[in-house]
Amino acid sequence: MSLRLSDVTLTYPDGDDRVTAVDGASLTVKPGQVIALTGPSGCGKSSVLAVAGTLIRPDSGIVEIDGAAVGDFSEPERARIRREAVGFVFQNDNLLPDLTALEQILLTVHVRGERPAKYREQARELLDAVGLSGQENRLPNQLSGGMRQRVNIARALMGPRKVLLIDEPTSALDQARGRAVVELIVRLSRERDLAALLVTHDLQSLEVGSATGADALVHMLDGRLLDSEVVAA
Ligand SMILES: Nc1ncnc2c1ncn2[C@@H]1O[C@H](COP(=O)(O)OP(=O)(O)OP(=O)(O)O)[C@@H](O)[C@H]1O
């Protein structure tokens, strides 16, 4: 199992009190599977991603990445898992204005303390995989919104990834481009055996249960995960 949350609860301080953002959530995402998570603003979707990606320790419950219970890990070990095994795609592409598409991807290698030169070919292959071959020397302001999001996705895939966590990837895109980005995430997750958890309000782009769409849609309300609509075998 690549990503498993078991009875996870997360609270945040709220004045003298605490607010419950995630309330006993359990979820399994298998390798090659894309599970979409949806629900009203403030229901806890981003908090689920943060816990799943080891950015926040939950109050209780177990988070397993590739079979390892990461709650037992020290902070440096959790940081290593985050750098190596987990790819994040956020709503805004967060690309650095002075770096080319290829350099954006190689930056993740640099951050891991490795020599980027060794990974140039792999970074080029990733740009090919997201449909950006020939665009590697472009700066962000020379790319469209959809292309920037593709660089963002390629960057999240650099390294020995097991889990892909995606927060509202289509919010800055029109519907056709949004659908293409979801299709891309689904295709790459299946090809690379990644467990992908995708938060979105954009239900139209998901095409749940179709060949190119998410495998299942899980609704969230007040910190709780409700039944999923379609669950792939
Ligand atoms: N750092 C924080 N400190 C205190 N409360 C927080 C913090 N982050 C989130 N919350 C609260 O936790 C709850 C869940 O927030 P979260 O951002 O996970 O929801 P969401 O479903 O992702 O919302 P949105 O769709 O608007 O991004 C909300 O009540 C929110 O106000």
mmCIF file of C-alpha atoms and ligand atoms in Angstrom:
data_model
loop_
_atom_site.group_PDB
_atom_site.id
_atom_site.type_symbol
_atom_site.label_atom_id
_atom_site.label_comp_id
_atom_site.label_asym_id
_atom_site.label_seq_id
_atom_site.Cartn_x
_atom_site.Cartn_y
_atom_site.Cartn_z
ATOM 1 C CA MET A 1 0.000 0.000 0.000
ATOM 2 C CA SER A 2 1.572 3.258 -0.961
ATOM 3 C CA LEU A 3 -0.453 5.678 1.145
ATOM 4 C CA ARG A 4 -2.637 4.763 4.068
ATOM 5 C CA LEU A 5 -4.269 6.948 6.696
ATOM 6 C CA SER A 6 -5.822 5.089 9.635
ATOM 7 C CA ASP A 7 -8.140 6.934 11.988
ATOM 8 C CA VAL A 8 -6.220 10.204 11.665
ATOM 9 C CA THR A 9 -7.301 13.182 13.744
ATOM 10 C CA LEU A 10 -5.732 16.631 13.521
ATOM 11 C CA THR A 11 -6.591 19.693 15.585
ATOM 12 C CA TYR A 12 -5.219 23.223 15.425
ATOM 13 C CA PRO A 13 -5.063 25.715 18.287
ATOM 14 C CA ASP A 14 -7.937 28.192 18.165
ATOM 15 C CA GLY A 15 -7.614 30.739 20.964
ATOM 16 C CA ASP A 16 -8.056 28.830 24.221
ATOM 17 C CA ASP A 17 -9.732 26.025 22.343
ATOM 18 C CA ARG A 18 -8.825 23.712 19.469
ATOM 19 C CA VAL A 19 -10.493 23.290 16.099
ATOM 20 C CA THR A 20 -10.756 19.782 14.657
ATOM 21 C CA ALA A 21 -9.629 19.881 11.022
ATOM 22 C CA VAL A 22 -9.470 16.111 10.408
ATOM 23 C CA ASP A 23 -11.711 13.821 12.403
ATOM 24 C CA GLY A 24 -10.899 10.097 12.390
ATOM 25 C CA ALA A 25 -10.055 9.905 8.686
ATOM 26 C CA SER A 26 -9.121 6.554 7.137
ATOM 27 C CA LEU A 27 -8.116 6.224 3.492
ATOM 28 C CA THR A 28 -5.975 3.936 1.371
ATOM 29 C CA VAL A 29 -4.507 4.895 -1.986
ATOM 30 C CA LYS A 30 -2.895 1.996 -3.808
ATOM 31 C CA PRO A 31 0.037 2.317 -6.208
ATOM 32 C CA GLY A 32 -1.201 3.528 -9.588
ATOM 33 C CA GLN A 33 -4.475 4.784 -8.125
ATOM 34 C CA VAL A 34 -5.797 8.349 -8.159
ATOM 35 C CA ILE A 35 -8.276 9.230 -5.418
ATOM 36 C CA ALA A 36 -9.940 12.631 -5.598
ATOM 37 C CA LEU A 37 -11.004 14.399 -2.430
ATOM 38 C CA THR A 38 -13.690 17.042 -2.505
ATOM 39 C CA GLY A 39 -15.827 19.013 -0.081
ATOM 40 C CA PRO A 40 -16.718 22.536 1.021
ATOM 41 C CA SER A 41 -14.143 25.157 1.938
ATOM 42 C CA GLY A 42 -12.728 24.540 5.408
ATOM 43 C CA CYS A 43 -13.782 20.870 5.625
ATOM 44 C CA GLY A 44 -10.157 19.757 6.034
ATOM 45 C CA LYS A 45 -8.953 18.719 2.578
ATOM 46 C CA SER A 46 -5.616 20.559 2.659
ATOM 47 C CA SER A 47 -5.069 19.311 6.200
ATOM 48 C CA VAL A 48 -5.424 15.713 4.973
ATOM 49 C CA LEU A 49 -2.764 16.418 2.324
ATOM 50 C CA ALA A 50 -0.475 18.044 4.887
ATOM 51 C CA VAL A 51 -0.738 15.043 7.205
ATOM 52 C CA ALA A 52 -0.346 12.562 4.324
ATOM 53 C CA GLY A 53 2.765 14.422 3.140
ATOM 54 C CA THR A 54 4.381 14.457 6.626
ATOM 55 C CA LEU A 55 4.196 18.264 6.739
ATOM 56 C CA ILE A 56 2.142 18.043 9.964
ATOM 57 C CA ARG A 57 2.010 15.338 12.626
ATOM 58 C CA PRO A 58 -1.583 14.385 13.463
ATOM 59 C CA ASP A 59 -2.828 14.334 17.061
ATOM 60 C CA SER A 60 -3.601 10.648 16.653
ATOM 61 C CA GLY A 61 -3.821 7.947 14.014
ATOM 62 C CA ILE A 62 -1.332 6.315 11.668
ATOM 63 C CA VAL A 63 0.089 7.540 8.355
ATOM 64 C CA GLU A 64 1.893 4.941 6.246
ATOM 65 C CA ILE A 65 3.920 5.741 3.153
ATOM 66 C CA ASP A 66 5.059 2.745 1.153
ATOM 67 C CA GLY A 67 4.361 0.521 4.157
ATOM 68 C CA ALA A 68 6.317 2.607 6.683
ATOM 69 C CA ALA A 69 4.498 4.232 9.597
ATOM 70 C CA VAL A 70 6.005 7.705 9.300
ATOM 71 C CA GLY A 71 4.671 8.828 12.689
ATOM 72 C CA ASP A 72 7.450 6.745 14.256
ATOM 73 C CA PHE A 73 10.098 8.620 12.286
ATOM 74 C CA SER A 74 12.266 11.476 13.571
ATOM 75 C CA GLU A 75 11.903 14.916 11.948
ATOM 76 C CA PRO A 76 15.030 14.449 9.754
ATOM 77 C CA GLU A 77 13.687 11.083 8.585
ATOM 78 C CA ARG A 78 10.313 12.640 7.809
ATOM 79 C CA ALA A 79 12.061 15.421 5.868
ATOM 80 C CA ARG A 80 13.915 12.791 3.830
ATOM 81 C CA ILE A 81 10.660 10.952 2.990
ATOM 82 C CA ARG A 82 9.157 14.306 1.971
ATOM 83 C CA ARG A 83 12.080 15.157 -0.305
ATOM 84 C CA GLU A 84 12.372 11.735 -1.884
ATOM 85 C CA ALA A 85 9.124 9.778 -1.823
ATOM 86 C CA VAL A 86 6.453 12.467 -1.881
ATOM 87 C CA GLY A 87 5.724 14.799 -4.778
ATOM 88 C CA PHE A 88 3.612 17.891 -4.105
ATOM 89 C CA VAL A 89 1.643 19.853 -6.678
ATOM 90 C CA PHE A 90 0.044 22.999 -5.319
ATOM 91 C CA GLN A 91 -2.594 25.286 -6.748
ATOM 92 C CA ASN A 92 -0.071 27.955 -7.682
ATOM 93 C CA ASP A 93 2.828 26.666 -9.682
ATOM 94 C CA ASN A 94 5.432 28.409 -7.473
ATOM 95 C CA LEU A 95 7.919 28.454 -10.323
ATOM 96 C CA LEU A 96 10.946 30.673 -9.861
ATOM 97 C CA PRO A 97 10.872 33.497 -12.445
ATOM 98 C CA ASP A 98 14.553 33.302 -13.431
ATOM 99 C CA LEU A 99 14.825 29.560 -13.971
ATOM 100 C CA THR A 100 14.079 27.709 -17.192
ATOM 101 C CA ALA A 101 11.627 24.799 -17.238
ATOM 102 C CA LEU A 102 14.524 22.325 -17.080
ATOM 103 C CA GLU A 103 16.214 24.210 -14.227
ATOM 104 C CA GLN A 104 12.976 24.250 -12.197
ATOM 105 C CA ILE A 105 12.998 20.462 -12.254
ATOM 106 C CA LEU A 106 16.718 20.144 -11.546
ATOM 107 C CA LEU A 107 16.361 22.446 -8.554
ATOM 108 C CA THR A 108 14.684 19.616 -6.628
ATOM 109 C CA VAL A 109 17.815 17.504 -7.168
ATOM 110 C CA HIS A 110 19.979 20.355 -5.934
ATOM 111 C CA VAL A 111 17.791 20.682 -2.824
ATOM 112 C CA ARG A 112 18.329 16.975 -2.136
ATOM 113 C CA GLY A 113 22.075 17.691 -2.126
ATOM 114 C CA GLU A 114 22.841 15.851 -5.351
ATOM 115 C CA ARG A 115 24.587 17.022 -8.522
ATOM 116 C CA PRO A 116 21.987 18.217 -11.049
ATOM 117 C CA ALA A 117 24.170 17.356 -14.093
ATOM 118 C CA LYS A 118 23.580 13.631 -13.464
ATOM 119 C CA TYR A 119 19.821 14.147 -13.746
ATOM 120 C CA ARG A 120 19.537 16.329 -16.847
ATOM 121 C CA GLU A 121 18.397 13.443 -19.038
ATOM 122 C CA GLN A 122 15.771 12.336 -16.506
ATOM 123 C CA ALA A 123 14.505 15.925 -16.211
ATOM 124 C CA ARG A 124 14.250 16.137 -20.029
ATOM 125 C CA GLU A 125 12.315 12.860 -20.080
ATOM 126 C CA LEU A 126 9.897 14.248 -17.503
ATOM 127 C CA LEU A 127 9.331 17.361 -19.610
ATOM 128 C CA ASP A 128 8.648 15.046 -22.576
ATOM 129 C CA ALA A 129 6.224 13.026 -20.426
ATOM 130 C CA VAL A 130 4.193 16.136 -19.618
ATOM 131 C CA GLY A 131 4.159 17.231 -23.269
ATOM 132 C CA LEU A 132 6.790 19.957 -23.038
ATOM 133 C CA SER A 133 9.595 18.608 -25.196
ATOM 134 C CA GLY A 134 11.401 21.483 -26.872
ATOM 135 C CA GLN A 135 10.281 23.922 -24.167
ATOM 136 C CA GLU A 136 13.033 23.171 -21.657
ATOM 137 C CA ASN A 137 14.792 26.525 -22.044
ATOM 138 C CA ARG A 138 11.700 28.672 -21.559
ATOM 139 C CA LEU A 139 11.225 30.865 -18.526
ATOM 140 C CA PRO A 140 7.858 30.814 -16.694
ATOM 141 C CA ASN A 141 6.728 34.072 -18.317
ATOM 142 C CA GLN A 142 7.250 32.445 -21.729
ATOM 143 C CA LEU A 143 4.861 29.593 -20.865
ATOM 144 C CA SER A 144 1.049 29.501 -20.690
ATOM 145 C CA GLY A 145 -0.775 28.732 -17.407
ATOM 146 C CA GLY A 146 -1.373 25.131 -18.510
ATOM 147 C CA MET A 147 2.282 24.699 -19.485
ATOM 148 C CA ARG A 148 3.445 26.105 -16.140
ATOM 149 C CA GLN A 149 1.226 23.619 -14.330
ATOM 150 C CA ARG A 150 2.809 20.855 -16.441
ATOM 151 C CA VAL A 151 6.288 21.988 -15.359
ATOM 152 C CA ASN A 152 4.967 21.924 -11.806
ATOM 153 C CA ILE A 153 3.786 18.325 -12.265
ATOM 154 C CA ALA A 154 7.079 17.269 -13.874
ATOM 155 C CA ARG A 155 8.948 18.819 -10.948
ATOM 156 C CA ALA A 156 6.802 16.889 -8.455
ATOM 157 C CA LEU A 157 7.723 13.638 -10.235
ATOM 158 C CA MET A 158 11.489 14.117 -10.073
ATOM 159 C CA GLY A 159 12.982 11.485 -7.798
ATOM 160 C CA PRO A 160 11.981 8.057 -6.484
ATOM 161 C CA ARG A 161 8.386 9.074 -5.847
ATOM 162 C CA LYS A 162 5.813 6.767 -4.266
ATOM 163 C CA VAL A 163 3.098 9.290 -3.442
ATOM 164 C CA LEU A 164 1.774 12.319 -5.297
ATOM 165 C CA LEU A 165 -0.255 14.919 -3.372
ATOM 166 C CA ILE A 166 -2.075 17.486 -5.449
ATOM 167 C CA ASP A 167 -4.034 20.507 -4.226
ATOM 168 C CA GLU A 168 -6.478 22.160 -6.652
ATOM 169 C CA PRO A 169 -4.344 21.722 -9.792
ATOM 170 C CA THR A 170 -6.977 23.066 -12.178
ATOM 171 C CA SER A 171 -8.134 26.196 -10.373
ATOM 172 C CA ALA A 172 -6.085 28.555 -12.562
ATOM 173 C CA LEU A 173 -7.043 26.804 -15.802
ATOM 174 C CA ASP A 174 -10.017 26.785 -18.159
ATOM 175 C CA GLN A 175 -12.058 23.605 -18.371
ATOM 176 C CA ALA A 176 -10.291 21.985 -21.325
ATOM 177 C CA ARG A 177 -6.857 22.617 -19.832
ATOM 178 C CA GLY A 178 -8.090 21.520 -16.399
ATOM 179 C CA ARG A 179 -9.299 18.220 -17.824
ATOM 180 C CA ALA A 180 -5.995 17.740 -19.664
ATOM 181 C CA VAL A 181 -4.078 18.290 -16.409
ATOM 182 C CA VAL A 182 -6.204 15.707 -14.551
ATOM 183 C CA GLU A 183 -5.709 13.251 -17.431
ATOM 184 C CA LEU A 184 -1.986 13.834 -17.262
ATOM 185 C CA ILE A 185 -1.891 13.241 -13.508
ATOM 186 C CA VAL A 186 -3.904 10.023 -13.913
ATOM 187 C CA ARG A 187 -1.748 8.735 -16.772
ATOM 188 C CA LEU A 188 1.557 9.468 -15.038
ATOM 189 C CA SER A 189 0.364 8.048 -11.708
ATOM 190 C CA ARG A 190 -0.636 4.796 -13.421
ATOM 191 C CA GLU A 191 2.535 4.568 -15.504
ATOM 192 C CA ARG A 192 4.748 5.227 -12.494
ATOM 193 C CA ASP A 193 2.727 3.279 -9.923
ATOM 194 C CA LEU A 194 2.228 6.343 -7.763
ATOM 195 C CA ALA A 195 -0.465 6.636 -5.129
ATOM 196 C CA ALA A 196 -2.080 9.982 -5.948
ATOM 197 C CA LEU A 197 -4.406 11.982 -3.727
ATOM 198 C CA LEU A 198 -5.928 14.954 -5.522
ATOM 199 C CA VAL A 199 -7.932 17.691 -3.805
ATOM 200 C CA THR A 200 -10.326 19.551 -6.069
ATOM 201 C CA HIS A 201 -13.598 21.430 -6.368
ATOM 202 C CA ASP A 202 -13.535 20.908 -10.100
ATOM 203 C CA LEU A 203 -15.660 17.763 -10.362
ATOM 204 C CA GLN A 204 -16.132 18.128 -14.123
ATOM 205 C CA SER A 205 -12.457 17.565 -14.875
ATOM 206 C CA LEU A 206 -12.247 14.389 -12.793
ATOM 207 C CA GLU A 207 -14.241 12.032 -15.040
ATOM 208 C CA VAL A 208 -14.321 9.578 -12.145
ATOM 209 C CA GLY A 209 -14.183 5.925 -13.147
ATOM 210 C CA SER A 210 -13.350 6.592 -16.824
ATOM 211 C CA ALA A 211 -10.161 5.310 -18.436
ATOM 212 C CA THR A 212 -8.527 8.721 -18.164
ATOM 213 C CA GLY A 213 -10.186 9.895 -14.944
ATOM 214 C CA ALA A 214 -9.762 9.547 -11.200
ATOM 215 C CA ASP A 215 -10.472 6.088 -9.750
ATOM 216 C CA ALA A 216 -12.658 7.312 -6.925
ATOM 217 C CA LEU A 217 -14.161 10.456 -5.473
ATOM 218 C CA VAL A 218 -14.238 10.819 -1.698
ATOM 219 C CA HIS A 219 -16.405 13.513 -0.141
ATOM 220 C CA MET A 220 -15.293 15.288 2.997
ATOM 221 C CA LEU A 221 -17.428 17.195 5.478
ATOM 222 C CA ASP A 222 -16.454 18.745 8.817
ATOM 223 C CA GLY A 223 -13.176 16.833 8.967
ATOM 224 C CA ARG A 224 -14.729 13.461 8.195
ATOM 225 C CA LEU A 225 -14.302 11.387 5.055
ATOM 226 C CA LEU A 226 -17.611 10.182 3.678
ATOM 227 C CA ASP A 227 -18.237 7.263 1.347
ATOM 228 C CA SER A 228 -16.430 7.221 -1.962
ATOM 229 C CA GLU A 229 -18.467 7.282 -5.169
ATOM 230 C CA VAL A 230 -16.521 4.900 -7.330
ATOM 231 C CA VAL A 231 -13.843 2.674 -5.927
ATOM 232 C CA ALA A 232 -11.546 0.967 -8.371
ATOM 233 C CA ALA A 233 -10.752 -2.681 -7.760
HETATM 234 N N1 LIG B 1 -2.790 26.647 10.542
HETATM 235 C C1 LIG B 1 -4.049 26.617 11.005
HETATM 236 N N2 LIG B 1 -4.346 27.089 12.247
HETATM 237 C C2 LIG B 1 -5.602 27.054 12.725
HETATM 238 N N3 LIG B 1 -6.654 26.550 12.048
HETATM 239 C C3 LIG B 1 -6.428 26.075 10.811
HETATM 240 C C4 LIG B 1 -5.117 26.085 10.215
HETATM 241 N N4 LIG B 1 -5.192 25.538 8.974
HETATM 242 C C5 LIG B 1 -6.498 25.203 8.793
HETATM 243 N N5 LIG B 1 -7.231 25.513 9.890
HETATM 244 C C6 LIG B 1 -8.669 25.248 10.081
HETATM 245 O O1 LIG B 1 -8.861 23.852 9.900
HETATM 246 C C7 LIG B 1 -10.053 23.604 9.170
HETATM 247 C C8 LIG B 1 -9.722 22.835 7.890
HETATM 248 O O2 LIG B 1 -8.940 23.674 7.025
HETATM 249 P P1 LIG B 1 -8.354 23.160 5.626
HETATM 250 O O3 LIG B 1 -7.535 24.274 5.056
HETATM 251 O O4 LIG B 1 -7.714 21.845 5.805
HETATM 252 O O5 LIG B 1 -9.710 22.979 4.782
HETATM 253 P P2 LIG B 1 -9.911 22.875 3.187
HETATM 254 O O6 LIG B 1 -11.042 21.922 2.988
HETATM 255 O O7 LIG B 1 -8.629 22.553 2.538
HETATM 256 O O8 LIG B 1 -10.368 24.335 2.803
HETATM 257 P P3 LIG B 1 -10.221 25.119 1.374
HETATM 258 O O9 LIG B 1 -11.033 24.331 0.375
HETATM 259 O O10 LIG B 1 -10.816 26.460 1.649
HETATM 260 O O11 LIG B 1 -8.754 25.161 1.057
HETATM 261 C C9 LIG B 1 -10.700 24.964 8.926
HETATM 262 O O12 LIG B 1 -11.623 25.184 9.972
HETATM 263 C C10 LIG B 1 -9.537 25.921 9.032
HETATM 264 O O13 LIG B 1 -9.978 27.188 9.463
#
